[in-house]
mmCIF file of C-alpha atoms in Angstrom:
data_model
loop_
_atom_site.group_PDB
_atom_site.id
_atom_site.type_symbol
_atom_site.label_atom_id
_atom_site.label_comp_id
_atom_site.label_asym_id
_atom_site.label_seq_id
_atom_site.Cartn_x
_atom_site.Cartn_y
_atom_site.Cartn_z
ATOM 1 C CA UNK A 88 107.633 130.606 58.790
ATOM 2 C CA UNK A 89 105.265 131.766 61.264
ATOM 3 C CA UNK A 90 101.349 130.199 60.238
ATOM 4 C CA UNK A 91 98.754 132.662 60.441
ATOM 5 C CA UNK A 92 96.230 132.771 63.008
ATOM 6 C CA UNK A 93 92.723 133.472 61.186
ATOM 7 C CA UNK A 94 89.368 134.530 63.053
ATOM 8 C CA UNK A 95 86.239 132.876 62.122
ATOM 9 C CA UNK A 96 83.092 133.933 62.761
ATOM 10 C CA UNK A 97 80.696 130.813 62.883
ATOM 11 C CA UNK A 98 76.875 130.155 62.483
ATOM 12 C CA UNK A 99 76.742 130.237 65.801
ATOM 13 C CA UNK A 100 73.762 127.332 64.971
ATOM 14 C CA UNK A 101 74.089 124.025 66.820
ATOM 15 C CA UNK A 102 75.289 121.835 64.795
ATOM 16 C CA UNK A 103 72.448 118.912 65.993
ATOM 17 C CA UNK A 104 69.654 121.200 65.613
ATOM 18 C CA UNK A 105 66.719 119.124 63.963
ATOM 19 C CA UNK A 106 66.364 121.806 61.038
ATOM 20 C CA UNK A 107 69.677 121.775 59.721
ATOM 21 C CA UNK A 108 70.596 118.271 57.801
ATOM 22 C CA UNK A 109 73.682 118.947 56.137
ATOM 23 C CA UNK A 110 75.737 116.972 58.007
ATOM 24 C CA UNK A 111 76.936 113.417 58.653
ATOM 25 C CA UNK A 112 77.249 111.638 61.875
ATOM 26 C CA UNK A 113 79.716 109.491 63.206
ATOM 27 C CA UNK A 114 79.295 106.798 65.514
ATOM 28 C CA UNK A 115 80.038 107.517 68.548
ATOM 29 C CA UNK A 116 82.314 104.052 68.942
ATOM 30 C CA UNK A 117 85.152 105.213 66.700
ATOM 31 C CA UNK A 118 86.480 108.136 69.459
ATOM 32 C CA UNK A 119 87.292 104.021 70.802
ATOM 33 C CA UNK A 120 89.173 103.784 68.781
ATOM 34 C CA UNK A 121 90.746 106.916 68.968
ATOM 35 C CA UNK A 122 91.099 107.019 72.814
ATOM 36 C CA UNK A 123 93.072 103.461 71.912
ATOM 37 C CA UNK A 124 95.641 105.415 69.696
ATOM 38 C CA UNK A 125 94.794 102.841 67.101
ATOM 39 C CA UNK A 126 93.950 105.712 64.846
ATOM 40 C CA UNK A 127 95.151 109.293 64.726
ATOM 41 C CA UNK A 128 93.003 112.699 64.030
ATOM 42 C CA UNK A 129 94.322 112.633 60.931
ATOM 43 C CA UNK A 130 93.086 108.799 60.104
ATOM 44 C CA UNK A 131 89.697 109.699 61.807
ATOM 45 C CA UNK A 132 89.472 113.072 59.121
ATOM 46 C CA UNK A 133 90.304 110.424 56.479
ATOM 47 C CA UNK A 134 87.738 108.365 57.455
ATOM 48 C CA UNK A 135 84.986 110.633 58.201
ATOM 49 C CA UNK A 136 85.624 112.163 54.487
ATOM 50 C CA UNK A 137 85.318 108.350 53.193
ATOM 51 C CA UNK A 138 81.791 107.891 55.055
ATOM 52 C CA UNK A 139 80.872 111.135 53.317
ATOM 53 C CA UNK A 140 81.789 109.735 49.679
ATOM 54 C CA UNK A 141 80.036 106.646 50.802
ATOM 55 C CA UNK A 142 78.100 105.811 47.762
ATOM 56 C CA UNK A 143 74.691 104.342 49.282
ATOM 57 C CA UNK A 144 74.216 103.145 45.210
ATOM 58 C CA UNK A 145 76.914 101.296 44.681
ATOM 59 C CA UNK A 146 77.776 100.574 48.515
ATOM 60 C CA UNK A 147 81.486 102.279 48.523
ATOM 61 C CA UNK A 148 83.370 104.997 48.278
ATOM 62 C CA UNK A 149 85.949 106.408 45.028
ATOM 63 C CA UNK A 150 87.540 109.032 45.859
ATOM 64 C CA UNK A 151 91.279 108.979 44.489
ATOM 65 C CA UNK A 152 94.319 109.317 47.367
ATOM 66 C CA UNK A 153 94.429 114.015 45.476
ATOM 67 C CA UNK A 154 90.377 114.162 46.975
ATOM 68 C CA UNK A 155 91.584 112.979 50.310
ATOM 69 C CA UNK A 156 94.536 115.426 50.318
ATOM 70 C CA UNK A 157 92.736 118.655 49.146
ATOM 71 C CA UNK A 158 90.096 117.900 51.719
ATOM 72 C CA UNK A 159 91.236 117.272 54.505
ATOM 73 C CA UNK A 160 94.786 119.164 54.018
ATOM 74 C CA UNK A 161 97.177 116.295 54.277
ATOM 75 C CA UNK A 162 99.851 115.050 52.484
ATOM 76 C CA UNK A 163 100.444 111.870 50.391
ATOM 77 C CA UNK A 164 102.190 109.858 52.219
ATOM 78 C CA UNK A 165 99.468 110.840 55.364
ATOM 79 C CA UNK A 166 96.456 109.458 53.932
ATOM 80 C CA UNK A 167 98.245 106.538 52.146
ATOM 81 C CA UNK A 168 99.508 105.232 55.233
ATOM 82 C CA UNK A 169 96.445 106.483 57.357
ATOM 83 C CA UNK A 170 93.503 103.914 55.132
ATOM 84 C CA UNK A 171 96.320 101.574 55.530
ATOM 85 C CA UNK A 172 96.356 101.429 58.826
ATOM 86 C CA UNK A 173 92.063 102.016 59.058
ATOM 87 C CA UNK A 174 92.322 98.739 56.723
ATOM 88 C CA UNK A 175 94.438 96.977 59.519
ATOM 89 C CA UNK A 176 92.446 98.247 62.266
ATOM 90 C CA UNK A 177 89.116 97.093 60.248
ATOM 91 C CA UNK A 178 87.260 100.088 59.910
ATOM 92 C CA UNK A 179 88.122 100.376 55.949
ATOM 93 C CA UNK A 180 88.473 97.583 52.849
ATOM 94 C CA UNK A 181 90.453 98.480 50.093
ATOM 95 C CA UNK A 182 89.970 97.249 46.456
ATOM 96 C CA UNK A 183 91.135 97.287 43.059
ATOM 97 C CA UNK A 184 87.671 98.178 40.469
ATOM 98 C CA UNK A 185 87.738 96.500 37.239
ATOM 99 C CA UNK A 186 85.098 98.701 36.116
ATOM 100 C CA UNK A 187 85.985 101.589 37.160
ATOM 101 C CA UNK A 188 89.969 101.589 34.823
ATOM 102 C CA UNK A 189 91.029 99.611 38.800
ATOM 103 C CA UNK A 190 90.766 102.558 40.749
ATOM 104 C CA UNK A 191 90.706 101.711 44.385
ATOM 105 C CA UNK A 192 87.517 101.393 46.033
ATOM 106 C CA UNK A 193 86.656 101.628 49.635
ATOM 107 C CA UNK A 194 83.680 100.182 52.236
ATOM 108 C CA UNK A 195 83.641 102.316 54.821
ATOM 109 C CA UNK A 196 83.333 99.971 58.167
ATOM 110 C CA UNK A 197 81.192 100.766 60.913
ATOM 111 C CA UNK A 198 83.477 100.737 64.368
ATOM 112 C CA UNK A 199 82.929 98.342 67.026
ATOM 113 C CA UNK A 200 81.503 98.478 69.881
ATOM 114 C CA UNK A 201 83.537 99.642 73.000
ATOM 115 C CA UNK A 202 83.848 96.238 74.386
ATOM 116 C CA UNK A 203 84.521 94.342 70.929
ATOM 117 C CA UNK A 204 87.452 96.206 70.523
ATOM 118 C CA UNK A 205 88.462 96.274 73.573
ATOM 119 C CA UNK A 206 88.131 92.188 73.543
ATOM 120 C CA UNK A 207 90.755 92.256 70.584
ATOM 121 C CA UNK A 208 93.371 94.323 71.802
ATOM 122 C CA UNK A 209 95.947 93.920 74.360
ATOM 123 C CA UNK A 210 94.820 94.074 78.005
ATOM 124 C CA UNK A 211 98.760 96.371 77.939
ATOM 125 C CA UNK A 212 96.737 99.466 75.971
ATOM 126 C CA UNK A 213 93.976 98.925 77.459
ATOM 127 C CA UNK A 214 95.221 99.553 81.136
ATOM 128 C CA UNK A 215 97.984 102.755 79.517
ATOM 129 C CA UNK A 216 94.911 104.531 77.878
ATOM 130 C CA UNK A 217 92.609 103.871 81.992
ATOM 131 C CA UNK A 218 96.280 104.758 83.933
ATOM 132 C CA UNK A 219 96.180 108.007 81.438
ATOM 133 C CA UNK A 220 92.750 108.863 82.052
ATOM 134 C CA UNK A 221 92.968 108.087 85.301
ATOM 135 C CA UNK A 222 95.775 110.147 85.886
ATOM 136 C CA UNK A 223 94.690 113.027 83.963
ATOM 137 C CA UNK A 224 91.077 113.027 85.782
ATOM 138 C CA UNK A 225 93.425 113.080 89.508
ATOM 139 C CA UNK A 226 94.910 116.394 88.183
ATOM 140 C CA UNK A 227 91.422 117.893 86.658
ATOM 141 C CA UNK A 228 90.192 117.437 90.300
ATOM 142 C CA UNK A 229 93.519 118.877 91.997
ATOM 143 C CA UNK A 230 92.925 121.508 90.015
ATOM 144 C CA UNK A 231 89.592 122.111 90.506
ATOM 145 C CA UNK A 232 89.469 121.428 94.023
ATOM 146 C CA UNK A 233 92.633 124.148 94.594
ATOM 147 C CA UNK A 234 89.974 127.165 92.319
ATOM 148 C CA UNK A 235 87.348 126.310 94.595
ATOM 149 C CA UNK A 236 88.959 126.005 97.782
ATOM 150 C CA UNK A 237 91.826 129.374 97.321
ATOM 151 C CA UNK A 238 90.098 131.521 94.247
ATOM 152 C CA UNK A 239 91.623 134.516 95.964
ATOM 153 C CA UNK A 240 94.974 133.410 94.931
ATOM 154 C CA UNK A 241 94.060 132.292 91.163
ATOM 155 C CA UNK A 242 92.788 136.258 90.355
#
């Protein structure tokens, strides 16, 4: 079944505008985890939602799996596996909270800097990412130079 294509007109308001504070900032370093394939886009969405749920008073987030499924538009096993992986890569810690009827609580951690992260992963993983990035850059350069050199052929 084909998914319906919906066209939505955006606000046109710059997200980083100082007058709009109803957004959450995400550390740039989280994208190094994504680039290296340590987390998926789905896991990034889960991490961001848990960051939003994080309660300053208690120091943790405590949504249930169903809430995360709903807010991230993901299935049960995707959310559960995503949480497990986020814990594995050090972006989350999960524990049962006795005073919350043994409900899971999540401690959302800042991502490591690029240098800290790269020092903990295999050099093969870093080389693979670097090689892929260089290949993409070369392909972009070749395409861009072709368009500049021979613009009449691109019409």
